[in-house]
mmCIF file with all atom_site columns, C-alpha atoms in Angstrom:
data_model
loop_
_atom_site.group_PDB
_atom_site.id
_atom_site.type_symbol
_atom_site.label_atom_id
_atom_site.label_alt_id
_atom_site.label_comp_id
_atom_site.label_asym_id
_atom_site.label_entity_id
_atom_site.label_seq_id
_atom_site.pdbx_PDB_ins_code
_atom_site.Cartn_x
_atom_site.Cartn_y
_atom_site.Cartn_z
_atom_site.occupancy
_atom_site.B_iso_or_equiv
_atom_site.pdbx_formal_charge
_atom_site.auth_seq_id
_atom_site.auth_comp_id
_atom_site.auth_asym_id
_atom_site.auth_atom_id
_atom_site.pdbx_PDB_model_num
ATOM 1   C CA . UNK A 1 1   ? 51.810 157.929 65.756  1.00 38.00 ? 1   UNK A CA 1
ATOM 2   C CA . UNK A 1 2   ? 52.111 154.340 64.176  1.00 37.00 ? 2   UNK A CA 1
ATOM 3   C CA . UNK A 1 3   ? 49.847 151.719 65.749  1.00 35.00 ? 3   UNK A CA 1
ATOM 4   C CA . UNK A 1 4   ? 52.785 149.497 67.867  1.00 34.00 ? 4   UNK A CA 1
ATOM 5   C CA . UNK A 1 5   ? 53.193 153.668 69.786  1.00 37.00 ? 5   UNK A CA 1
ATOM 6   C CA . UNK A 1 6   ? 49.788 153.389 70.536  1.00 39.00 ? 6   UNK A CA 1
ATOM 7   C CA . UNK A 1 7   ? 49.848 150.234 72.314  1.00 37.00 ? 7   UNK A CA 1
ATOM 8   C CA . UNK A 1 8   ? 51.188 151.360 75.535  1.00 37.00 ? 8   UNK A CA 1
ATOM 9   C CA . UNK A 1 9   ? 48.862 154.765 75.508  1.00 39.00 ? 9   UNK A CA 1
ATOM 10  C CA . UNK A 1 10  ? 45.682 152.383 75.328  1.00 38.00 ? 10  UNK A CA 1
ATOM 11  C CA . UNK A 1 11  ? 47.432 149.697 78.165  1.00 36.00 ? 11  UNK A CA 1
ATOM 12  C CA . UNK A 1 12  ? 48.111 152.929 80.404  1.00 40.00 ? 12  UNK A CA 1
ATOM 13  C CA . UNK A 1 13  ? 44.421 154.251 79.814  1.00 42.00 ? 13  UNK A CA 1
ATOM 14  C CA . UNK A 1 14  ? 42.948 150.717 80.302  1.00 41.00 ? 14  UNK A CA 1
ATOM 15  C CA . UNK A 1 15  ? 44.945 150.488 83.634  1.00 39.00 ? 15  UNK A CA 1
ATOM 16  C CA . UNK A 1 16  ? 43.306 153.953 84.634  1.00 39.00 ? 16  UNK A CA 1
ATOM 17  C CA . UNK A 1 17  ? 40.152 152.061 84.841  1.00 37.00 ? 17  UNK A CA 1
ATOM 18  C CA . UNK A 1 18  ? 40.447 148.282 86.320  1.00 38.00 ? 18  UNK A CA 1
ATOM 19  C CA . UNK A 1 19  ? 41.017 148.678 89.934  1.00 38.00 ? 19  UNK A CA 1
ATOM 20  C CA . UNK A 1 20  ? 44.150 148.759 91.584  1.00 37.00 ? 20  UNK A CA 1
ATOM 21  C CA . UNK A 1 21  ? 45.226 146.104 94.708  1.00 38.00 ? 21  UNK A CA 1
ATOM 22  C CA . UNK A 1 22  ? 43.779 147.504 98.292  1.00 38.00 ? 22  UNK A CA 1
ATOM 23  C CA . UNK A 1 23  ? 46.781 148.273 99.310  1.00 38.00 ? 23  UNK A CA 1
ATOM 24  C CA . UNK A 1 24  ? 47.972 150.166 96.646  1.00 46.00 ? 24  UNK A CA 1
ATOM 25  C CA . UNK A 1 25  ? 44.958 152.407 95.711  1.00 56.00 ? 25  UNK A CA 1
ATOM 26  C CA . UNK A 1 26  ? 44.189 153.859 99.036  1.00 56.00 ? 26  UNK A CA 1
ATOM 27  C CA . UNK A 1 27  ? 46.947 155.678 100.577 1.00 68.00 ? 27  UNK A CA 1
ATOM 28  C CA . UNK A 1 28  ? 45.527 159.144 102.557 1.00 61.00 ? 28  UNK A CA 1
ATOM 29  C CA . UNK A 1 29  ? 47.480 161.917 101.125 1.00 81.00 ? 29  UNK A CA 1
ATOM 30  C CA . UNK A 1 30  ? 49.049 159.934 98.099  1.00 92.00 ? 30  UNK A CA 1
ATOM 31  C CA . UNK A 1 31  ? 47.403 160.336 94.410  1.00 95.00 ? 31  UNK A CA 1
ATOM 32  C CA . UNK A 1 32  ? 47.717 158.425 91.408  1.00 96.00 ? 32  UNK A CA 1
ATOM 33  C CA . UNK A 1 33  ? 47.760 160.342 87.890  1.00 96.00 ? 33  UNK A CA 1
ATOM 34  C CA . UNK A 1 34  ? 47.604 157.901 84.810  1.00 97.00 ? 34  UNK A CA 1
ATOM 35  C CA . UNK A 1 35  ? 49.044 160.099 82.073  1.00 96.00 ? 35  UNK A CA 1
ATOM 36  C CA . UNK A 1 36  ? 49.092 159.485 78.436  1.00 96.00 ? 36  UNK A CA 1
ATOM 37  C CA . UNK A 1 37  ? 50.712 162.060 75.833  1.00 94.00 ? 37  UNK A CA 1
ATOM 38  C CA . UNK A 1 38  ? 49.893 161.476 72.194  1.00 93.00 ? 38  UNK A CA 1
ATOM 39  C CA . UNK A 1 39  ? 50.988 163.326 69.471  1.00 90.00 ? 39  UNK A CA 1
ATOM 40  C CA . UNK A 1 40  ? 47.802 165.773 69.141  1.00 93.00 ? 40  UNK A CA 1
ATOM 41  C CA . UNK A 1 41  ? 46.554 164.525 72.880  1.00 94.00 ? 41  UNK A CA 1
ATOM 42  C CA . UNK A 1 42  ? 46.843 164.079 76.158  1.00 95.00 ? 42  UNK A CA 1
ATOM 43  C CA . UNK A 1 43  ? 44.778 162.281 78.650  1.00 95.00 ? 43  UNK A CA 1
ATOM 44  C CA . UNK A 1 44  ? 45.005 162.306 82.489  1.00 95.00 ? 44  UNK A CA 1
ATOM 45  C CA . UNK A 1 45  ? 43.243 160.056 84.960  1.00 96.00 ? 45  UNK A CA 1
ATOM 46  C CA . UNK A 1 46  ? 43.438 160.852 88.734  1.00 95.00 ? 46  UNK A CA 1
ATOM 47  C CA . UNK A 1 47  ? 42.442 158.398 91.130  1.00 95.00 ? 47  UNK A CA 1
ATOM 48  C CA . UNK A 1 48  ? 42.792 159.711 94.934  1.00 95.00 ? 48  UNK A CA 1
ATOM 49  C CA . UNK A 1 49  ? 41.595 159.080 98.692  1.00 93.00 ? 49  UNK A CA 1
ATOM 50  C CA . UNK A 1 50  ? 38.791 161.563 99.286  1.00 93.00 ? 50  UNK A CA 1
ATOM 51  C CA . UNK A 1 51  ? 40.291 162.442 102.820 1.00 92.00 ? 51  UNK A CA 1
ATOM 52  C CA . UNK A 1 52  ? 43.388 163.972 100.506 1.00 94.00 ? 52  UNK A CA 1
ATOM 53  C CA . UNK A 1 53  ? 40.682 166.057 98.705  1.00 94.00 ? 53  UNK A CA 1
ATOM 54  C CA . UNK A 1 54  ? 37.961 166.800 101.313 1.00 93.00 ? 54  UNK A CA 1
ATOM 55  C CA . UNK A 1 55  ? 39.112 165.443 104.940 1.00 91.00 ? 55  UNK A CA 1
ATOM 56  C CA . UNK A 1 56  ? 36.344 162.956 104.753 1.00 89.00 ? 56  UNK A CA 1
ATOM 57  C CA . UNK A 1 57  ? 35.676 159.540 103.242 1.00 85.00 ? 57  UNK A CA 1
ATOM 58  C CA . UNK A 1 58  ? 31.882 159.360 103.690 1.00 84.00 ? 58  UNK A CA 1
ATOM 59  C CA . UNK A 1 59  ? 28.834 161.082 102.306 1.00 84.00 ? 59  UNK A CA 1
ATOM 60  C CA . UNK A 1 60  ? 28.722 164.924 103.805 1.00 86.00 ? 60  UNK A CA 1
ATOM 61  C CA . UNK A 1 61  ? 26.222 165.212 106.830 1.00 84.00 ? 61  UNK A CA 1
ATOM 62  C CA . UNK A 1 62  ? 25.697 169.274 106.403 1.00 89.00 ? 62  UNK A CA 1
ATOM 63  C CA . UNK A 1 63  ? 25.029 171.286 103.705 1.00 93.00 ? 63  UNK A CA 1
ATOM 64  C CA . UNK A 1 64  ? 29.099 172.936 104.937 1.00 94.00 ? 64  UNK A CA 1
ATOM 65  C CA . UNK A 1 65  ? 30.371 169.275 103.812 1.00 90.00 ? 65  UNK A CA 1
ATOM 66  C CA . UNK A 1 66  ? 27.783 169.292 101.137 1.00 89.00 ? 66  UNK A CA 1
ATOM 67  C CA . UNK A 1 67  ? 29.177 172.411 99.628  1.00 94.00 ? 67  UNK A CA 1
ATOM 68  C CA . UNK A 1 68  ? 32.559 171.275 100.225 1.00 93.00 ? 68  UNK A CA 1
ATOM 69  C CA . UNK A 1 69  ? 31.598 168.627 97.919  1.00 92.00 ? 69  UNK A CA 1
ATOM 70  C CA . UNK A 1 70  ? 30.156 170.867 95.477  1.00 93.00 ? 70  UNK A CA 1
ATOM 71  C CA . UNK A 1 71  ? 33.438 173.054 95.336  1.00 93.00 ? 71  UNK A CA 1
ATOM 72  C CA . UNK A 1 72  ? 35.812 169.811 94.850  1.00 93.00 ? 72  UNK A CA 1
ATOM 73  C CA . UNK A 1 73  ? 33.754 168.959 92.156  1.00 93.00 ? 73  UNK A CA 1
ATOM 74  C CA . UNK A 1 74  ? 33.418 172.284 90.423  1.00 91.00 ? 74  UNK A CA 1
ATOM 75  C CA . UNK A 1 75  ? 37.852 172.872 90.899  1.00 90.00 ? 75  UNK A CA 1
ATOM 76  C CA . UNK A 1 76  ? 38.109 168.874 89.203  1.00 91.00 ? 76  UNK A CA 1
ATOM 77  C CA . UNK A 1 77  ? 36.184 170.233 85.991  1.00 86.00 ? 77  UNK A CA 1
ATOM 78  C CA . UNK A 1 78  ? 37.257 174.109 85.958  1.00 82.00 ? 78  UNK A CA 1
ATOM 79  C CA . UNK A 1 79  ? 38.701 175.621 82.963  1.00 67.00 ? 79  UNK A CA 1
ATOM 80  C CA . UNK A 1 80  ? 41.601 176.058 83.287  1.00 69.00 ? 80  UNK A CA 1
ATOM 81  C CA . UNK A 1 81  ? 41.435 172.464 84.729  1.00 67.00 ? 81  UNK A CA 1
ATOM 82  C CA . UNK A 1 82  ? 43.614 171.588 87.719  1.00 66.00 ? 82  UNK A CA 1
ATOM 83  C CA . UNK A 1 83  ? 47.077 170.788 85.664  1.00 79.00 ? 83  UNK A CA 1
ATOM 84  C CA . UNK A 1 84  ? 48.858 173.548 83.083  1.00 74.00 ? 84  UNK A CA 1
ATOM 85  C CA . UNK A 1 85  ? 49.911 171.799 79.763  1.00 80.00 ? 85  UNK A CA 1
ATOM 86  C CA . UNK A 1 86  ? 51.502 174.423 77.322  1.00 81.00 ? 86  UNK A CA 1
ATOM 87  C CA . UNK A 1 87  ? 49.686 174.359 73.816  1.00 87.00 ? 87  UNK A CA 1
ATOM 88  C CA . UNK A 1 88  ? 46.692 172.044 74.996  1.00 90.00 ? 88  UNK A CA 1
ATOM 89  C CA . UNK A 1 89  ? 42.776 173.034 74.856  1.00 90.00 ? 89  UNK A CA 1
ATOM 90  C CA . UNK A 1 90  ? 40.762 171.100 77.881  1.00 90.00 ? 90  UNK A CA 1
ATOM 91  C CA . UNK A 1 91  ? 38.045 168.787 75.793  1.00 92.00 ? 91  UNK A CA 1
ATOM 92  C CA . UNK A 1 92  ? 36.267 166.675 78.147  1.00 92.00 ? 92  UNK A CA 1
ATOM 93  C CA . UNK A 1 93  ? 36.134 166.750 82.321  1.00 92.00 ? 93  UNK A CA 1
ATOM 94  C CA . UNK A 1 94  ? 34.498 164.426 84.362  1.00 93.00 ? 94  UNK A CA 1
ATOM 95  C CA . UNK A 1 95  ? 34.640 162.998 88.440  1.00 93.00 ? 95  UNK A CA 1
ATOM 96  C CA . UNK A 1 96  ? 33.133 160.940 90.371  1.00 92.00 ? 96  UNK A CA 1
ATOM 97  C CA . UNK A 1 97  ? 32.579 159.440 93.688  1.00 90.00 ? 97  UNK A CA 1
ATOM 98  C CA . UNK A 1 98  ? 29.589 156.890 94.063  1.00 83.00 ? 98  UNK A CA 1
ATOM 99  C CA . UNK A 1 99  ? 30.033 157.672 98.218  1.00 81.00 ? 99  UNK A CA 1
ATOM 100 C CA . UNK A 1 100 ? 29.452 161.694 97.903  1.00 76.00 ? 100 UNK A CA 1
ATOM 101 C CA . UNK A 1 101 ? 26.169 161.130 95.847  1.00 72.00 ? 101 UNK A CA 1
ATOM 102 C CA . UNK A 1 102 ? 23.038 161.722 97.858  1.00 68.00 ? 102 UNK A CA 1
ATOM 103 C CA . UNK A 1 103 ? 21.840 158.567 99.460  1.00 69.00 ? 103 UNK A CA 1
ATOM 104 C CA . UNK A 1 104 ? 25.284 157.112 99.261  1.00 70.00 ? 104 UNK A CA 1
ATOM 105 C CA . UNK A 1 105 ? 25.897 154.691 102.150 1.00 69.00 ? 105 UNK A CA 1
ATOM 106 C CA . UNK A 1 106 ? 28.516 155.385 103.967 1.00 63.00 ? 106 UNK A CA 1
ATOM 107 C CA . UNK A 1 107 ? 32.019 153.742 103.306 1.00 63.00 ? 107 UNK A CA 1
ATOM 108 C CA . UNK A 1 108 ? 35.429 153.372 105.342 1.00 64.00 ? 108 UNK A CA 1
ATOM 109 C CA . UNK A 1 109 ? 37.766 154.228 102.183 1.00 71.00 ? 109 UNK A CA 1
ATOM 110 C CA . UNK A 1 110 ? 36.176 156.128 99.679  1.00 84.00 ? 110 UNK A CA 1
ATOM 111 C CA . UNK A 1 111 ? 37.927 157.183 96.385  1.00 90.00 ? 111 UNK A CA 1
ATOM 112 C CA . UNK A 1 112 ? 37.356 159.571 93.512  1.00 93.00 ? 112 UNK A CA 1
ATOM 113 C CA . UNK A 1 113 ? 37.958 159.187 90.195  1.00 94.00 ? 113 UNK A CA 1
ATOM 114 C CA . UNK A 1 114 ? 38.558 162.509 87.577  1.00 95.00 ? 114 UNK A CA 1
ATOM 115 C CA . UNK A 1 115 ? 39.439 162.164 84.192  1.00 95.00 ? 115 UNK A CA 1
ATOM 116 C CA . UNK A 1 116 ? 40.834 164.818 81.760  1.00 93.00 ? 116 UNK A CA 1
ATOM 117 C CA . UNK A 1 117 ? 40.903 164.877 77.944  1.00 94.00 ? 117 UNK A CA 1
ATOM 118 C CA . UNK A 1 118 ? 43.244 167.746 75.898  1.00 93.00 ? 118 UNK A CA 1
ATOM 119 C CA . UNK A 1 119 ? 43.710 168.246 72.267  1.00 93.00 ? 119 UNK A CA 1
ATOM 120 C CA . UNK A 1 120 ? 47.245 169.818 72.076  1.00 92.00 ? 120 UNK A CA 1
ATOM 121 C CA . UNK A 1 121 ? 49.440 171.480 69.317  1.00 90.00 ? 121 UNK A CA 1
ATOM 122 C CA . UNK A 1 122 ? 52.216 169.277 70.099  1.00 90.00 ? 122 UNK A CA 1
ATOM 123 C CA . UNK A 1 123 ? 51.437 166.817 72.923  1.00 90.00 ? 123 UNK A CA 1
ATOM 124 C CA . UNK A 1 124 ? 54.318 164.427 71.503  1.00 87.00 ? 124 UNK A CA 1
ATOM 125 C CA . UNK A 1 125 ? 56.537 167.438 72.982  1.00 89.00 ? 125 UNK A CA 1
ATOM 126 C CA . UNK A 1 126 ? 55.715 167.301 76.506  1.00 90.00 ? 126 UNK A CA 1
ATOM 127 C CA . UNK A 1 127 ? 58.258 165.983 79.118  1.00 92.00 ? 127 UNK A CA 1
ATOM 128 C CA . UNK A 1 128 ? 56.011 167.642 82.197  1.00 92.00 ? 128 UNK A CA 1
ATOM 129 C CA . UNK A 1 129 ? 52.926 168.545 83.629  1.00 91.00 ? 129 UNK A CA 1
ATOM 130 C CA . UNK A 1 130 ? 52.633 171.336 86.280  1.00 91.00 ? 130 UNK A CA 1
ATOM 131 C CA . UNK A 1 131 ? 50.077 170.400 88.942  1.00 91.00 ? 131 UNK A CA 1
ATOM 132 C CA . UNK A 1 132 ? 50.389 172.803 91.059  1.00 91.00 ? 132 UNK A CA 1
ATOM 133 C CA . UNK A 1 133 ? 46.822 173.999 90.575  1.00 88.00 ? 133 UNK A CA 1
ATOM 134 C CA . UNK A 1 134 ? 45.657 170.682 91.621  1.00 90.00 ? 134 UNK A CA 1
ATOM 135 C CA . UNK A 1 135 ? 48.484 170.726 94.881  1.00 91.00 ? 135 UNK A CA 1
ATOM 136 C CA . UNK A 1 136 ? 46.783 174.211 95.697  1.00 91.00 ? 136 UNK A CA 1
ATOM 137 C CA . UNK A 1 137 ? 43.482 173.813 95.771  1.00 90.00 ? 137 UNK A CA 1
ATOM 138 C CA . UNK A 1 138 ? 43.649 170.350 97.556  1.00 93.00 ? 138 UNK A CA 1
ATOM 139 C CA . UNK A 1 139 ? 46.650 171.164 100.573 1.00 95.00 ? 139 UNK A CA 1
ATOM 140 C CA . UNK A 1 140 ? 45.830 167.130 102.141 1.00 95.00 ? 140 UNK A CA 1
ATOM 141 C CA . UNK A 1 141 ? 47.885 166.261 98.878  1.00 95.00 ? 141 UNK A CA 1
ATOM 142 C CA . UNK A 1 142 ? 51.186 164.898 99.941  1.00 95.00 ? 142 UNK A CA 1
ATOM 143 C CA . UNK A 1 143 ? 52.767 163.138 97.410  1.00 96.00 ? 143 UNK A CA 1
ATOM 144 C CA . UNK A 1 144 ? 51.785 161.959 93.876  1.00 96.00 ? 144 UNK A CA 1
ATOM 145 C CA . UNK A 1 145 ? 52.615 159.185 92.235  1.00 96.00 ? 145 UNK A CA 1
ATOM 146 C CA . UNK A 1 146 ? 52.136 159.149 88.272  1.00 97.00 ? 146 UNK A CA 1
ATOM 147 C CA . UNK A 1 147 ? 52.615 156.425 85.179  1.00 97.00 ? 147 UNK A CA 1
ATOM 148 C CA . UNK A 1 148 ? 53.176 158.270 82.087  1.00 96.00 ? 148 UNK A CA 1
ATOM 149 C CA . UNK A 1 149 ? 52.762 156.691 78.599  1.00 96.00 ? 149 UNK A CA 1
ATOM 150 C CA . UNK A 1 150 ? 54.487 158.539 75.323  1.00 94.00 ? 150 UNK A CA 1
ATOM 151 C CA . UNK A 1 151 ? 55.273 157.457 72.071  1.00 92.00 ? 151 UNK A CA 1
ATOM 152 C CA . UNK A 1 152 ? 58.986 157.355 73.586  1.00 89.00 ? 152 UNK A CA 1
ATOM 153 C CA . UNK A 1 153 ? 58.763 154.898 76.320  1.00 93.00 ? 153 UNK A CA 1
ATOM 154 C CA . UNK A 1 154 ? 56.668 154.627 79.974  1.00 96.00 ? 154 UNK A CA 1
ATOM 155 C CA . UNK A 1 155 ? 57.913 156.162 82.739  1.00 96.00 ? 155 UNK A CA 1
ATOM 156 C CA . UNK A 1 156 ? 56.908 156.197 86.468  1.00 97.00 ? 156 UNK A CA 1
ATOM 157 C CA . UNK A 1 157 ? 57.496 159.508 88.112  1.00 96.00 ? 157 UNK A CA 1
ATOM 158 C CA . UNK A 1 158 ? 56.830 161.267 91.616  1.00 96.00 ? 158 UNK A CA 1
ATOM 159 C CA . UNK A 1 159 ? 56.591 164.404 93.911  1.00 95.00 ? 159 UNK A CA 1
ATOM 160 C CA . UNK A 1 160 ? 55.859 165.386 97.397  1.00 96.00 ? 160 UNK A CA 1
ATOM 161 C CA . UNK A 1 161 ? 54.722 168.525 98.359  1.00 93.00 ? 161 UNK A CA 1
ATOM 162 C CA . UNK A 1 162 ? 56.148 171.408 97.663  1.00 95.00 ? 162 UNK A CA 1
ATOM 163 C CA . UNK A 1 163 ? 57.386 170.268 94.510  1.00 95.00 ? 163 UNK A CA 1
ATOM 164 C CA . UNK A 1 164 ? 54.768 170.802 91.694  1.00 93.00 ? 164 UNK A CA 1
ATOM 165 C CA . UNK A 1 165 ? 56.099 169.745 88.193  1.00 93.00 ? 165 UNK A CA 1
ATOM 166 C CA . UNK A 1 166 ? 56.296 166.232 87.462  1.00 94.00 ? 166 UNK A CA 1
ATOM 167 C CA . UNK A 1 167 ? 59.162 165.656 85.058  1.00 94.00 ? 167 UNK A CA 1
ATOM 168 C CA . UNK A 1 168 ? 59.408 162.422 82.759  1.00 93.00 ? 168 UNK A CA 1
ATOM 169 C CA . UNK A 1 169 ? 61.286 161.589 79.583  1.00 83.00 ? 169 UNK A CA 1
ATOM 170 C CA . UNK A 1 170 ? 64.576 161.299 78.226  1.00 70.00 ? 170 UNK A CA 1
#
């Protein structure tokens, strides 16, 4: 990849992290995936409500909502993690959610933020992601809303539920 491709890949992953308007980050039931394909990688940032994961937007109460918490963790960072990309190797997990940490106050939207980090054969080659995994494990998940970066262009793509492949590309 020349150095002008990788211009929108870092703009796209820079995005992922500087906060979105109110109104646009916080929509119960709607996700936002950040995706950027590279030729030997792909990165994918999810930013979500965490009613669409959990129900609830505050710190758990009980050790049910507690373990609830545990499990949406450990399904964020499982291998294989929570998208299917043919030919690519999972390198680096992470979430996080400063209102589900112990002592957390409590807040009236809460969000979570996952990132996910593949080395691929041929990342350059991908014109979808299959997130089903991610739909089934988290059934508040409505609708998903992703901005993909590629050495080919940027493309803004969507799905509601049942539909489980995003598709982008020309």
């Amino acid at each position: 990849m020349n150095s002008w491709s990788a211009v929108p890949v870092a703009l796209l992953l820079g995005a992922a992290v500087a906060p979105l308007p109110a109104q646009a980050q916080h929509r119960h039931g709607a996700v936002r995936l950040e995706i950027a394909v590279e030729a030997a990688s792909l990165d994918v940032a999810l930013d979500a409500p965490l009613d669409a994961l959990l129900g609830f937007e505050r710190a758990p109460r009980t050790a049910a909502e507690r373990a609830q918490v545990d499990a949406m963790f450990a399904a964020l960072k499982a291998v294989p993690p929570p998208l299917a990309a043919p030919g690519c190797t999972l390198q680096s997990a992470e979430a996080a959610s400063d209102v589900v940490k112990p002592g957390a106050k409590a807040a009236e939207h809460a969000d979570l933020q996952a990132r996910w980090r593949f080395a691929c054969r041929d990342a350059a080659s991908l014109r979808a992601l299959d997130i089903g995994v991610l739909m089934k494990a988290f059934p508040r998940i409505a609708q998903v809303e992703a901005d993909v970066a590629t050495a080919s262009g940027q493309f803004r793509v969507a799905l509601k539920r049942p539909a489980t492949e995003l598709r982008w590309g020309r």
